[in-house]
Coordinates of C-alpha atoms in Angstrom, one line a residue:
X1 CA -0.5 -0.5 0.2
X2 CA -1.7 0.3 -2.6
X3 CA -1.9 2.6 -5.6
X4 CA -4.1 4.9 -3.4
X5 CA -4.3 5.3 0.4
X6 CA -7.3 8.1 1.2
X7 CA -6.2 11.2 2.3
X8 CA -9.3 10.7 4.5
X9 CA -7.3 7.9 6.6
X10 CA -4.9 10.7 7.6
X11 CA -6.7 13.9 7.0
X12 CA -9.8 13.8 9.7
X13 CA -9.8 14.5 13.4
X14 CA -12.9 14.9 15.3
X15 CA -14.7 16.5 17.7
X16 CA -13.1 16.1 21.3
X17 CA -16.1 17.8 23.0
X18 CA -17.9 15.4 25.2
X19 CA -21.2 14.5 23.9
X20 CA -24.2 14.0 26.0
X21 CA -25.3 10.7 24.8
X22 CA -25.4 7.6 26.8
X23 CA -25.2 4.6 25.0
X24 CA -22.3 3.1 22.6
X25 CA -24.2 4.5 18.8
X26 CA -25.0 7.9 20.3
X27 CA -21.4 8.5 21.9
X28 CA -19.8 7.4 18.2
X29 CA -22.7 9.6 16.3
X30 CA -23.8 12.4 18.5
X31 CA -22.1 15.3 19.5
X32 CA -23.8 18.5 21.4
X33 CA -23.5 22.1 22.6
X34 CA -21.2 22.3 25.2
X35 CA -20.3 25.7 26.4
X36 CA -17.7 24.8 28.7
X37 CA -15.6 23.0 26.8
X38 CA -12.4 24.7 25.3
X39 CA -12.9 23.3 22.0
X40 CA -15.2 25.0 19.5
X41 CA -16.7 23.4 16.6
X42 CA -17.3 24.0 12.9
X43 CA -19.5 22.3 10.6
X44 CA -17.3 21.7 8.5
X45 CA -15.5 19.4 11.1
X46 CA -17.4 16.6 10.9
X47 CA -20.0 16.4 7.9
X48 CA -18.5 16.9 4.3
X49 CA -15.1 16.7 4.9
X50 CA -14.6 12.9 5.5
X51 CA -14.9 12.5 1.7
X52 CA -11.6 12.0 -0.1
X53 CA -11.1 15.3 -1.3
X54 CA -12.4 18.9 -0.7
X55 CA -13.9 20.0 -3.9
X56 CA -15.4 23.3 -2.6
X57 CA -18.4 24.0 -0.6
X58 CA -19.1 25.0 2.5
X59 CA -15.4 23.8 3.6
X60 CA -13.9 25.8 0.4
X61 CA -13.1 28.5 3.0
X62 CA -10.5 26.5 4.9
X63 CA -6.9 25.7 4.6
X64 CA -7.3 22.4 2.4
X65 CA -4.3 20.7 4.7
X66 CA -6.1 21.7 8.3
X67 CA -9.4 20.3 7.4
X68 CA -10.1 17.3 9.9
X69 CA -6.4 16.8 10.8
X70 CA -5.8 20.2 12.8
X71 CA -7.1 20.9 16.7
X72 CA -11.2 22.2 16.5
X73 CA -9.6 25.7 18.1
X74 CA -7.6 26.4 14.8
X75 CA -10.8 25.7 12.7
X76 CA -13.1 28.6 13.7
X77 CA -15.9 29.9 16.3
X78 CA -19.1 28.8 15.3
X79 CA -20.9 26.1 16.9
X80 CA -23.6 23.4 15.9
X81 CA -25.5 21.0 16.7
X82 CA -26.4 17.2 14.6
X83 CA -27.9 14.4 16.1
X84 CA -26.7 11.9 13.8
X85 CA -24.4 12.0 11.1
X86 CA -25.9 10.0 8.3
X87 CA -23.8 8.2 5.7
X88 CA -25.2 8.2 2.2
X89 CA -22.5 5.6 0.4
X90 CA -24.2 2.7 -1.0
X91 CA -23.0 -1.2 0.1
X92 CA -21.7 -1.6 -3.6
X93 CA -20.5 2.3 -3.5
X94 CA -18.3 1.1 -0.1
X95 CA -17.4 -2.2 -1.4
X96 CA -15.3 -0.5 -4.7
X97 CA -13.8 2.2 -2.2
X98 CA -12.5 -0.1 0.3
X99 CA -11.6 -2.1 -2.5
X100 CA -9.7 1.0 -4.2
X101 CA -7.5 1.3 -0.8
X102 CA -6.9 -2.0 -0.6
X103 CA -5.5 -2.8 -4.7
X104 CA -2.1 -1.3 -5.1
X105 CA 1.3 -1.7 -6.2
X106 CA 1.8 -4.8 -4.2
X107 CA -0.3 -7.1 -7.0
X108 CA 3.0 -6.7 -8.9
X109 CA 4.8 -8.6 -6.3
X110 CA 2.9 -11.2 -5.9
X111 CA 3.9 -13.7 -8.6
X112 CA 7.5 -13.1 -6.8
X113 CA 6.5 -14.2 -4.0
X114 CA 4.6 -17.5 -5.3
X115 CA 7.7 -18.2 -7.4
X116 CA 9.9 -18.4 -3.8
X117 CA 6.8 -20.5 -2.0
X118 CA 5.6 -22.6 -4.4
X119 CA 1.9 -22.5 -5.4
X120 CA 0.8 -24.3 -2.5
X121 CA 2.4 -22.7 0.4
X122 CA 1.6 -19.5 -1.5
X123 CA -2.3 -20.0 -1.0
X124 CA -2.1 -21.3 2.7
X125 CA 0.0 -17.8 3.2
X126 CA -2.4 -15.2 1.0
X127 CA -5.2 -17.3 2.8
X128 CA -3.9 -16.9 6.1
X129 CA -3.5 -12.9 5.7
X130 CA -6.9 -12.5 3.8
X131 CA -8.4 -14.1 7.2
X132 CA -6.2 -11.9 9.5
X133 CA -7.0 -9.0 7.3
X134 CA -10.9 -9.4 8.0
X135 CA -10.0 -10.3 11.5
X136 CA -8.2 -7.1 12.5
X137 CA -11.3 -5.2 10.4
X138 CA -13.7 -6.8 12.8
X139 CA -11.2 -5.5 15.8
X140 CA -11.4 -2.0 14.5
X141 CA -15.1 -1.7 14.1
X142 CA -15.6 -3.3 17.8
X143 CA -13.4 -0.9 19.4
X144 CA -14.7 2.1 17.5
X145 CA -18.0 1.2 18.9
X146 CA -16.1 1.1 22.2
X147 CA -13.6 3.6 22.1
X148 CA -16.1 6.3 20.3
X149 CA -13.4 7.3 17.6
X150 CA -13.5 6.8 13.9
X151 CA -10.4 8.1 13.4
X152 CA -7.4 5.2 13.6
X153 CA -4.6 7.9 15.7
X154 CA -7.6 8.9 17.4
X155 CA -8.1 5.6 18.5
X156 CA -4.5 5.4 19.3
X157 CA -5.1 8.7 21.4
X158 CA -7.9 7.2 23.7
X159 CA -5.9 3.9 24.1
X160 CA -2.8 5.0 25.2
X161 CA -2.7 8.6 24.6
X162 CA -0.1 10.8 22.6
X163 CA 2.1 7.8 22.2
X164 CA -0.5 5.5 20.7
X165 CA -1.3 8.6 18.4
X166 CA 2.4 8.7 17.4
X167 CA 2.7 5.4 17.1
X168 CA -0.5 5.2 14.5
X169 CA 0.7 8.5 12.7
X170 CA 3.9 6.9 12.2
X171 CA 2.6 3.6 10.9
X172 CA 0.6 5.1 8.6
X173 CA 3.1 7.8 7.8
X174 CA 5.4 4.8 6.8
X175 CA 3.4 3.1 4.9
X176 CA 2.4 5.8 2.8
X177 CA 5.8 6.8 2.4
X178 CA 6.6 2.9 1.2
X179 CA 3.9 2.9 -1.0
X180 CA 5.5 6.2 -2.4
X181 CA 8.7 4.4 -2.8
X182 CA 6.6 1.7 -4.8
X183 CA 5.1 3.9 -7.2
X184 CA 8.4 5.8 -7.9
X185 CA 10.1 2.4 -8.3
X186 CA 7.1 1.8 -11.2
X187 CA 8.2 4.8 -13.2
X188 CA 12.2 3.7 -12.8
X189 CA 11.2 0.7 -14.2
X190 CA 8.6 1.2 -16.6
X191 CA 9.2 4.3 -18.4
X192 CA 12.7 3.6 -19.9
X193 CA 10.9 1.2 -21.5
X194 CA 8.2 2.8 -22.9
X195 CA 10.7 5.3 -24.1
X196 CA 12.7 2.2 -26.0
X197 CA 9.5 1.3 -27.7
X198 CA 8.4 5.0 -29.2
X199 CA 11.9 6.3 -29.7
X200 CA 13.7 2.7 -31.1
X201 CA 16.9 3.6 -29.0
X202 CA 19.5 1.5 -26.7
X203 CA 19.0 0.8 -23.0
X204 CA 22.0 2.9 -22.8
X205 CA 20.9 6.7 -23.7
X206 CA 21.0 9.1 -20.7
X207 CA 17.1 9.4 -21.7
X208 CA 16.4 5.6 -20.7
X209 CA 18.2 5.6 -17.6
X210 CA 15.5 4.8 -15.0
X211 CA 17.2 7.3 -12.5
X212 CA 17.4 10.1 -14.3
X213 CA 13.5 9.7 -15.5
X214 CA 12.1 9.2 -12.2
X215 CA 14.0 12.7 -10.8
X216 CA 12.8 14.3 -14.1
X217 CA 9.3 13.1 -13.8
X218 CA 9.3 13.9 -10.2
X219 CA 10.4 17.3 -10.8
X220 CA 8.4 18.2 -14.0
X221 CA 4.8 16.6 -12.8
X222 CA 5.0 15.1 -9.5
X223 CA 6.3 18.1 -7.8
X224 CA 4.3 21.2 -8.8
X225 CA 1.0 18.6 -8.1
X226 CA 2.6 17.9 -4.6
X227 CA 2.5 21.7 -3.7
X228 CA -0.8 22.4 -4.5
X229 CA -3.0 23.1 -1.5
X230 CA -6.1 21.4 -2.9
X231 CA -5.7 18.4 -4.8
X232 CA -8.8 18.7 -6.2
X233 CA -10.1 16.1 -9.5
X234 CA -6.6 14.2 -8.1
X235 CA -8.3 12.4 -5.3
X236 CA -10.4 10.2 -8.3
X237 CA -7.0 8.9 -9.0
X238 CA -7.9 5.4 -6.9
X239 CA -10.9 4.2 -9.1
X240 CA -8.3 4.9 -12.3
X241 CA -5.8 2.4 -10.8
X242 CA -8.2 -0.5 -9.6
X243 CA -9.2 0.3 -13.5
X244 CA -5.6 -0.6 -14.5
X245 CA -5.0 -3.2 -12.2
X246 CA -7.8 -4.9 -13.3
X247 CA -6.8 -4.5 -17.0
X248 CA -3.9 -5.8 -15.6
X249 CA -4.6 -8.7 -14.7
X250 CA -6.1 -9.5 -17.7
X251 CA -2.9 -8.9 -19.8
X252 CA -1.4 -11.5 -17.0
X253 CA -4.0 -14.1 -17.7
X254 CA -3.9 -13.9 -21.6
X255 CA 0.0 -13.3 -21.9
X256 CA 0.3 -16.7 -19.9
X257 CA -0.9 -18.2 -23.1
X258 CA 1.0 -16.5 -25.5
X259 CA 4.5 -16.8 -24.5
X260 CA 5.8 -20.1 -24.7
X261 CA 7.7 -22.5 -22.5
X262 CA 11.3 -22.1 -22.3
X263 CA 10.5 -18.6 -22.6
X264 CA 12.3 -17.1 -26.0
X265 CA 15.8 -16.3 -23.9
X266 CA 16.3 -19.8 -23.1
X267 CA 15.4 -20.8 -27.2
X268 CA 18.0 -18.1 -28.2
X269 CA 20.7 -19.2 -24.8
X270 CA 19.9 -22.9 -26.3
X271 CA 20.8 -22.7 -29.7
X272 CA 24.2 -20.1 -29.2
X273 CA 25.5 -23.2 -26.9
X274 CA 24.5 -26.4 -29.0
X275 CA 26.1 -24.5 -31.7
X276 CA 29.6 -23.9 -29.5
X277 CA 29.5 -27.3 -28.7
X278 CA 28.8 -29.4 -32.0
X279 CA 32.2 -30.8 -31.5
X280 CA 32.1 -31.5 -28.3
X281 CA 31.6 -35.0 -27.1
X282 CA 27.9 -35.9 -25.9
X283 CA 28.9 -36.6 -22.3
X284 CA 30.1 -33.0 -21.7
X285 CA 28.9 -31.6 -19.0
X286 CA 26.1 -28.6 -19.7
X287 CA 28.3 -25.5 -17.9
X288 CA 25.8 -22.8 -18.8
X289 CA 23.7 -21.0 -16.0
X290 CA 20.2 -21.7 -18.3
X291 CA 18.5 -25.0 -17.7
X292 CA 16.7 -26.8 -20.7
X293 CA 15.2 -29.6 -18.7
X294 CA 11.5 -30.3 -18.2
X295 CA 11.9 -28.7 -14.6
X296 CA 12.5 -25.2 -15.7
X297 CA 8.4 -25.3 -17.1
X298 CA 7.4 -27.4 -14.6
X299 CA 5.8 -25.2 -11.3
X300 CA 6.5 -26.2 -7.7
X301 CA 4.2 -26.3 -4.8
X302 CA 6.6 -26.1 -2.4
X303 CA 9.5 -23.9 -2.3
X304 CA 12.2 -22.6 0.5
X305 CA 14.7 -20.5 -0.2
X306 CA 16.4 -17.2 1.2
X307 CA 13.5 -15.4 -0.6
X308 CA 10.7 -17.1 0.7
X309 CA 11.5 -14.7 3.6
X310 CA 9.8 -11.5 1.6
X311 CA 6.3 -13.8 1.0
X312 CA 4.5 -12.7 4.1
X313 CA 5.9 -8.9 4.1
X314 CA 4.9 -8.5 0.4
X315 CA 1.5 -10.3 1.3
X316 CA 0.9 -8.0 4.1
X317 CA 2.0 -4.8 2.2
X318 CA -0.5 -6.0 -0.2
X319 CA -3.6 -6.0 1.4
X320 CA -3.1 -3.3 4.3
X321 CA -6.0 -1.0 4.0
X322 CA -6.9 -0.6 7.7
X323 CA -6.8 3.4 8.1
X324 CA -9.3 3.6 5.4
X325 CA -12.2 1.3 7.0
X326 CA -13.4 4.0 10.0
X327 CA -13.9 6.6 7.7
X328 CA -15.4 4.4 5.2
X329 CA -17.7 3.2 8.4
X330 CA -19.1 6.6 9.0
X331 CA -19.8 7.4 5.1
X332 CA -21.9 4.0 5.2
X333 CA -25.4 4.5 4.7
X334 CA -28.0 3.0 7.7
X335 CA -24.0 1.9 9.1
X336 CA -23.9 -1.0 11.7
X337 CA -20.7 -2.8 12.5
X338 CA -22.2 -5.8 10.7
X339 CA -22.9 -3.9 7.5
X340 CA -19.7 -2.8 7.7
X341 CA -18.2 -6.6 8.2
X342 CA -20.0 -7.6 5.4
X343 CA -18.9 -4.4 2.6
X344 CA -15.5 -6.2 3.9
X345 CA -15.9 -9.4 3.3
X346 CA -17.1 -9.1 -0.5
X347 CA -14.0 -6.2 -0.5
X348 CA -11.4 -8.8 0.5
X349 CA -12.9 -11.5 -1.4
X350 CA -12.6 -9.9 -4.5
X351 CA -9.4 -8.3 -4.2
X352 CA -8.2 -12.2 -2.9
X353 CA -9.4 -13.5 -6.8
X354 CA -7.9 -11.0 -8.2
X355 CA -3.8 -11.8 -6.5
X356 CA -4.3 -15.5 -6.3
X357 CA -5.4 -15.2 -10.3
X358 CA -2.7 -12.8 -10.7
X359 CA 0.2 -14.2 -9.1
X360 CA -0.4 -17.8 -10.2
X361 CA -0.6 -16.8 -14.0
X362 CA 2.5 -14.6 -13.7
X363 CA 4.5 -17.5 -12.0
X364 CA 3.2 -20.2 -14.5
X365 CA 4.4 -18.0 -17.5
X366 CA 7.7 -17.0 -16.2
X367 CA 8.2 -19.8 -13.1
X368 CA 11.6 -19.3 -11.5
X369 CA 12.1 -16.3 -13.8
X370 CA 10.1 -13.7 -12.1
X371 CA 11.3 -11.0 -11.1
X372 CA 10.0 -8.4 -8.0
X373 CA 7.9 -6.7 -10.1
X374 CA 5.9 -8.6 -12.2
X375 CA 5.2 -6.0 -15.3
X376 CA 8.8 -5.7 -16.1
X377 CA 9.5 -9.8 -16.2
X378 CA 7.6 -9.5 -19.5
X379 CA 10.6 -6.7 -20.7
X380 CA 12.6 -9.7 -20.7
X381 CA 11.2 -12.4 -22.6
X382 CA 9.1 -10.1 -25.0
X383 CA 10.1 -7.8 -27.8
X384 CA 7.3 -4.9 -28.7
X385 CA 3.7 -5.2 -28.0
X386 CA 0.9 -2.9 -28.1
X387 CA -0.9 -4.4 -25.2
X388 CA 2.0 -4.2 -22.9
X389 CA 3.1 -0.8 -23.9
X390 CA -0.6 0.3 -23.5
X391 CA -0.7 -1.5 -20.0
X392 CA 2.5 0.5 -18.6
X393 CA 1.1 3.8 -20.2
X394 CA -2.0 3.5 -17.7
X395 CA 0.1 2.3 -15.2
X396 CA 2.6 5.5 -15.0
X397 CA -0.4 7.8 -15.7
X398 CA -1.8 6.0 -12.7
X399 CA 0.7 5.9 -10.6
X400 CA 2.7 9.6 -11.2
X401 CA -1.2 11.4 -10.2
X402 CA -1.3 9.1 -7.4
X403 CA 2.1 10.2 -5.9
X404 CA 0.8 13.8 -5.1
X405 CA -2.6 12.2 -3.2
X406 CA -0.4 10.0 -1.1
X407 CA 1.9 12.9 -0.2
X408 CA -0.6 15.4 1.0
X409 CA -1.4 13.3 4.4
X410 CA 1.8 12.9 5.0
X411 CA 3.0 16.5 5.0
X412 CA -0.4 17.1 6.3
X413 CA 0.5 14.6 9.8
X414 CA 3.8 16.5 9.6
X415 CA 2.7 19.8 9.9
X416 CA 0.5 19.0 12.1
X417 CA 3.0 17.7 14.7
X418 CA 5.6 20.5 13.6
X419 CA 3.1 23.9 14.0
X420 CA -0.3 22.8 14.6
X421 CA -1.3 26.4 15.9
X422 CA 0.8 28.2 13.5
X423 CA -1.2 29.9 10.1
X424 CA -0.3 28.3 7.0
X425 CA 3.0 29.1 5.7
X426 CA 4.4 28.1 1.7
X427 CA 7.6 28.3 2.8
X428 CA 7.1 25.5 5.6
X429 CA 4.8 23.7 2.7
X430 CA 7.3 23.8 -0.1
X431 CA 10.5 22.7 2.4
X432 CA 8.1 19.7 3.9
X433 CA 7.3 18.8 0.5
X434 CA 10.3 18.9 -1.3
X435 CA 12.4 17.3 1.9
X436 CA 9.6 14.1 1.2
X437 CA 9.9 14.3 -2.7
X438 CA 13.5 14.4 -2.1
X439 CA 13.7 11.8 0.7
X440 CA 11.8 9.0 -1.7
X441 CA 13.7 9.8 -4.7
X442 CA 17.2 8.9 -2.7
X443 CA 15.5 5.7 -1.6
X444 CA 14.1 4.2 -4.8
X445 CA 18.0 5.3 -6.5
X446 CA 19.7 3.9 -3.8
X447 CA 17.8 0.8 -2.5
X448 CA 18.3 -2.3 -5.4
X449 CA 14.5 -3.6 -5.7
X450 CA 11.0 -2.9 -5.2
X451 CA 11.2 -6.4 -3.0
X452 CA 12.9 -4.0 -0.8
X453 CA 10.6 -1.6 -0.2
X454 CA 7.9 -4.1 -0.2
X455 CA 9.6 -6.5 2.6
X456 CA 10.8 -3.9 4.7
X457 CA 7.5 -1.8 4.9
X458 CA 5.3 -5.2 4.9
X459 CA 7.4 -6.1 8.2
X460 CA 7.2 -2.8 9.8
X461 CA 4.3 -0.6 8.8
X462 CA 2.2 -3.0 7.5
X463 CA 2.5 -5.8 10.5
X464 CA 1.4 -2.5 12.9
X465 CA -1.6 -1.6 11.1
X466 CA -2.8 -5.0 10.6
X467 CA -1.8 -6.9 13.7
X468 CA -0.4 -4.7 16.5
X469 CA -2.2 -1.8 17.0
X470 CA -5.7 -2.9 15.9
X471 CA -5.7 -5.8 18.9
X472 CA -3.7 -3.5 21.3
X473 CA -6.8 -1.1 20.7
X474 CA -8.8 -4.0 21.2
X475 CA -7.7 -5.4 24.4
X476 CA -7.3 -1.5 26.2
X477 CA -10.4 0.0 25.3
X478 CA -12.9 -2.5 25.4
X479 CA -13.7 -2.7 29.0
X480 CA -16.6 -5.2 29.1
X481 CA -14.6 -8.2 28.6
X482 CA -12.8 -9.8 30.7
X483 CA -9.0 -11.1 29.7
X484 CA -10.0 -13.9 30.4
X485 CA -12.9 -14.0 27.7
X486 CA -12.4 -15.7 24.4
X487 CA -12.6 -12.4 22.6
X488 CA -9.6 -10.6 24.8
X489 CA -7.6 -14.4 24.7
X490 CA -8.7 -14.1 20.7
X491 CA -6.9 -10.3 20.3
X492 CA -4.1 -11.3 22.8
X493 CA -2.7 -14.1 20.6
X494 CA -3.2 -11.8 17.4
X495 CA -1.1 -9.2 19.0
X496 CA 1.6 -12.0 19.6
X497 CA 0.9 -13.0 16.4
X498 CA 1.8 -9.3 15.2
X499 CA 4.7 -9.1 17.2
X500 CA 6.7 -12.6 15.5
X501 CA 5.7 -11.4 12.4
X502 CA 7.1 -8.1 12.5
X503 CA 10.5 -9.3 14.4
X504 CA 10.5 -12.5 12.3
X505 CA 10.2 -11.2 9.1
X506 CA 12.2 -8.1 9.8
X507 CA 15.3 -9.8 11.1
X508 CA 15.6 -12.5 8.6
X509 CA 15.0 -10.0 5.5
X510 CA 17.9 -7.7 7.4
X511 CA 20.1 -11.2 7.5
X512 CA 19.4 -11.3 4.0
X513 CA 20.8 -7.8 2.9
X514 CA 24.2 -8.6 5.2
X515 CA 24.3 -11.6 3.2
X516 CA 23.6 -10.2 -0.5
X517 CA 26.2 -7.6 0.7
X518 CA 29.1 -9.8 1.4
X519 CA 28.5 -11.7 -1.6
X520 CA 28.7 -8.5 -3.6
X521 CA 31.7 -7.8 -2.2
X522 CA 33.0 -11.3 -2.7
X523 CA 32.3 -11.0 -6.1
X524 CA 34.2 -7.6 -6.7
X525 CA 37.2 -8.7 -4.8
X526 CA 37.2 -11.6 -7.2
X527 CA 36.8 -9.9 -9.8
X528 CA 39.3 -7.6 -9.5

C-alpha cells in the first residue's frame, strides 16, 4: 500500500492480437502482423509506455489517461512489428522500484500492531506475510508465463474473463483508493502540528483543525495536480518517499533512545497525583488511569486483545505490491521468471528489516502507548524538535504529490469502464475527479483512525491481491498440472488460505466497530 502504487500497475493493456509464436517466452514477448484481426496496433502500445509516467516522446501524441489502459482500436491505425521487447532496467534498478511500491504508509502502523501482539507473535505474523508475499510473486510470474499477460486484469481477463477483469480492477481500484485514504489521514494528522510548531498557537484555532487543513490542502494542491492530464516530473514521487521512510526509520531508531521510560506524561500525571494525595494514607488505593509500575516499560511478547484483530490487515496492507511486479517483469533486462524471483527476494528482504526495525523501536519507546499511526505518538510525549518537524515536512511533501499519482489510474480504470470508446471529455475528467477527491475527503473526516482504513482495506483489497486472485489465476490457467500435483494442492490451500483471512479478519474487525459503537453510546447515555 504504500506511499506510491505505479500508475503502470493500472495504466497498461496490451496487445490482444494473436501472435504467431509457439512456445511459452515467444507468446509472452512476441507479437506479429495480423491482418485479420480487428485490433490494430500502435507502437506506442507496447514499448515506452510501461514506464511510470509519459514524459513525451513518441507517445506525447496520445491522450496521457488512454495510453495502455484503453482498447488497441481507440489508439490509432498503424501497425508494427517487434520480435522481442527487451527490458533495459538493471537487477539493482528493479530491486529499488519494486521496493518503492512495496514501502508506504503502512510502516506507520506497524508499531501498532506489535504493541497488540506482542514482539513475538508480531515476528511469526510479519514473517508469515513476507513468505506469502514472495509466494504469491512466484504465482504471478508462473502464470504470466502461462497465461501470456503481463498485465494483472488482463490476467483476470484470460482466467475467467470480464468478471476476473472486474474483479482485479476493483481490487486494485480499492486499494489505491485506501492508500488515498492513508495519505489524506497523514496530512489530518501531521500538518496541525507542524502549524503549532511555526505559528506557537493552541490545538484549538480553526487553522489547526486537521479537517479543515486536509479539505484546504486537498483543494489548493491536491486538486488542480489531480486534473492534470499528464502527471509528468509527479510520477518520481515514489523514490522521494522510500527517501523519507527511510529517514524515517532512522528518527524511530535514535528517538527510542532519547525519550525516556515513563515517557514525560506519566512523570508529569505522577507527580500532580502524589502531590493530591500527600495526606492520604499509604494503603490508598492508586485510582488514576496511568500506571507507574515496572510493567508499563517492560515489552510483552505475547499479547491478545480486541486489537490484535487489525495485526494481519495492517501487515498485509503493508506489503501489497502485487500489480506492480508484471510490469516491472517486462522492464527487466535479459528477464526470466527466476531473475525476477530473485529482484523479489532482496526487495522483500529489505523492506522486512526495515518494519521489523521500525515497529519494534516504535513499540519499545512508547509500549502500550502507541497509537495507529506511529509519527503522531511522538506529538504526545514530545514538546518541539527540529528532527521531527523536519521528518513530517518530508512526509506531507511526500505524501500530498503522491495523492495525484495514485488518483490518475483510478479515474483512468473508471473511464475506462464508463466510455472506453468515447474522445476525451474535461467535463467527464473534472466530475470523475472531483467525485474521488471528494469521496476520500468524507472518508478520512468521517471514519475515527487510520487503523481503520488500514484494517478494512488489508482485509479486503489487500487479502485479494495477495492471496485470492493470484492462486485463482494459478490453478485456471496453468493447464499442465494436474490438481492433483503439489503445485495446484500448493495454490489451492493458499487460496483457502486467502479466503479465512479475508472473512476472518473482516468480520472480527466489523464486530469490533459494533462494539466501540455501543460503548460510545454507553458512554454518552451516562454521561448525560
Amino acid at each position: 500500500m504504500r506511499f506510491y502504487r505505479p500508475p503502470a500497475t493500472s495504466l497498461k493493456v496490451y496487445s490482444m492480437t494473436q501472435p504467431a509464436a509457439k512456445t511459452e517466452m515467444d507468446y509472452l514477448n512476441r507479437y506479429r502482423e495480423d491482418d485479420n484481426s480487428s485490433s490494430n496496433s500502435n507502437e506506442c502500445s507496447y514499448q515506452d509506455c510501461s514506464k511510470k509516467v509519459p514524459l513525451g516522446g513518441q507517445c506525447s501524441d496520445l491522450d496521457a489517461e488512454s495510453q495502455k489502459f484503453l482498447p488497441e482500436h481507440n489508439l490509432g491505425k498503424k501497425k508494427y512489428e517487434t520480435e522481442y521487447h527487451q527490458g533495459n532496467a538493471s537487477f539493482g534498478m528493479s530491486v529499488f522500484n519494486l521496493g518503492n511500491a512495496i514501502m508506504g504508509s503502512g510502516i506507520l502502523g506497524l508499531s501498532y500492531a506489535m504493541a497488540n501482539t506482542g514482539i513475538a507473535f508480531f515476528v511469526i505474523l510479519l514473517v508469515a506475510v513476507a513468505i506469502c508475499s514472495l509466494y504469491s510473486v512466484h504465482l504471478l510470474l508462473k502464470t504470466a508465463n502461462e497465461g501470456g499477460a503481463l498485465v494483472y486484469e488482463q490476467l483476470g481477463y484470460k482466467a475467467f474473463g470480464w468478471p476476473g477483469k472486474l474483479a482485479a480492477s476493483f481490487s486494485i481500484t480499492m486499494q489505491n483508493i485506501g492508500a488515498m485514504s492513508s495519505y489524506l489521514y497523514i496530512i489530518k494528522y501531521e500538518l496541525p502540528i507542524v502549524i503549532q510548531s511555526f505559528l506557537g498557537t493552541k490545538a484549538d484555532e480553526w487553522y489547526t483543525n486537521g479537517d479543515y487543513l486536509v479539505l484546504l490542502v486537498t483543494l489548493a494542491i491536491i486538486l488542480p495536480l489531480s486534473l492534470l492530464r499528464n502527471l509528468g516530473y509527479l510520477g518520481y514521487t515514489s523514490g522521494l518517499s522510500l527517501l523519507c521512510m527511510v529517514f524515517f526509520l532512522i528518527v524511530v531508531i535514535i528517538k527510542k533512545f532519547q525519550i525516556p521510560c515513563p515517557l514525560p506524561e506519566d512523570v508529569s500525571a505522577l507527580n500532580e497525583t502524589i502531590s493530591k494525595m500527600l495526606n492520604a494514607t499509604l494503603s490508598h488505593p492508586n485510582t488514576t488511569a496511568v500506571d507507574y509500575s515496572e510493567d508499563a516499560c517492560t515489552p510483552k511478547y505475547f499479547v491478545f486483545n480486541s486489537q490484535t484483530v487489525y495485526a494481519v490487515p495492517i501487515l498485509t496492507f503493508a506489503f501489497v505490491c502485487h500489480p506492480a511486479i508484471l510490469p516491472m517483469y517486462e522492464e527487466l533486462k535479459d528477464r526470466s521468471r527466476g531473475k525476477m524471483q530473485g529482484v523479489a527476494n532482496v526487495s522483500f528482504l529489505a523492506m522486512f528489516i526495515m518494519y521489523l526495525l521500525a515497529a519494534l523501536f516504535g513499540y519499545l519507546t512508547f509500549n502500550s502507548r502507541v497509537e495507529p499511526e506511529l509519527l503522531h505518538t511522538y506529538s504526545r510525549f514530545s514538546g518541539f524538535d527540529v528532527i521531527l518537524l523536519i521528518v513530517r515536512l518530508a512526509v506531507l511533501t511526500a505524501v500530498t504529490l503522491t495523492v495525484p499519482v495514485v488518483l490518475f489510474p483510478i479515474r483512468t480504470s473508471i473511464n475506462h469502464h464508463l466510455s472506453a470508446s468515447k474522445e476525451f471529455s474535461w467535463i467527464r475528467h473534472t466530475i470523475i475527479t472531483v467525485c474521488l477527491l471528494a469521496g476520500t475527503n468524507a472518508l478520512v473526516i468521517l471514519v475515527p483512525t487510520i487503523r481503520d482504513i488500514f484494517g478494512f482495506i488489508g482485509a479486503s483489497a489487500a487479502a485479494m491481491l495477495i492471496f485470492i486472485l493470484p492462486s485463482a489465476f494459478y490453478i485456471k490457467l496453468v493447464k499442465k498440472e494436474s490438481m492433483k500435483s503439489v503445485q495446484k494442492i500448493g495454490a489451492t490451500a493458499f487460496l483457502l488460505c486467502g479466503l479465512l483471512v479475508m472473512c476472518g479478519s473482516m468480520t472480527l474487525i466489523v464486530l469490533d466497530w459494533i462494539h466501540n459503537a455501543s460503548a460510545s453510546q454507553d458512554t454518552q447515555a451516562n454521561g448525560h
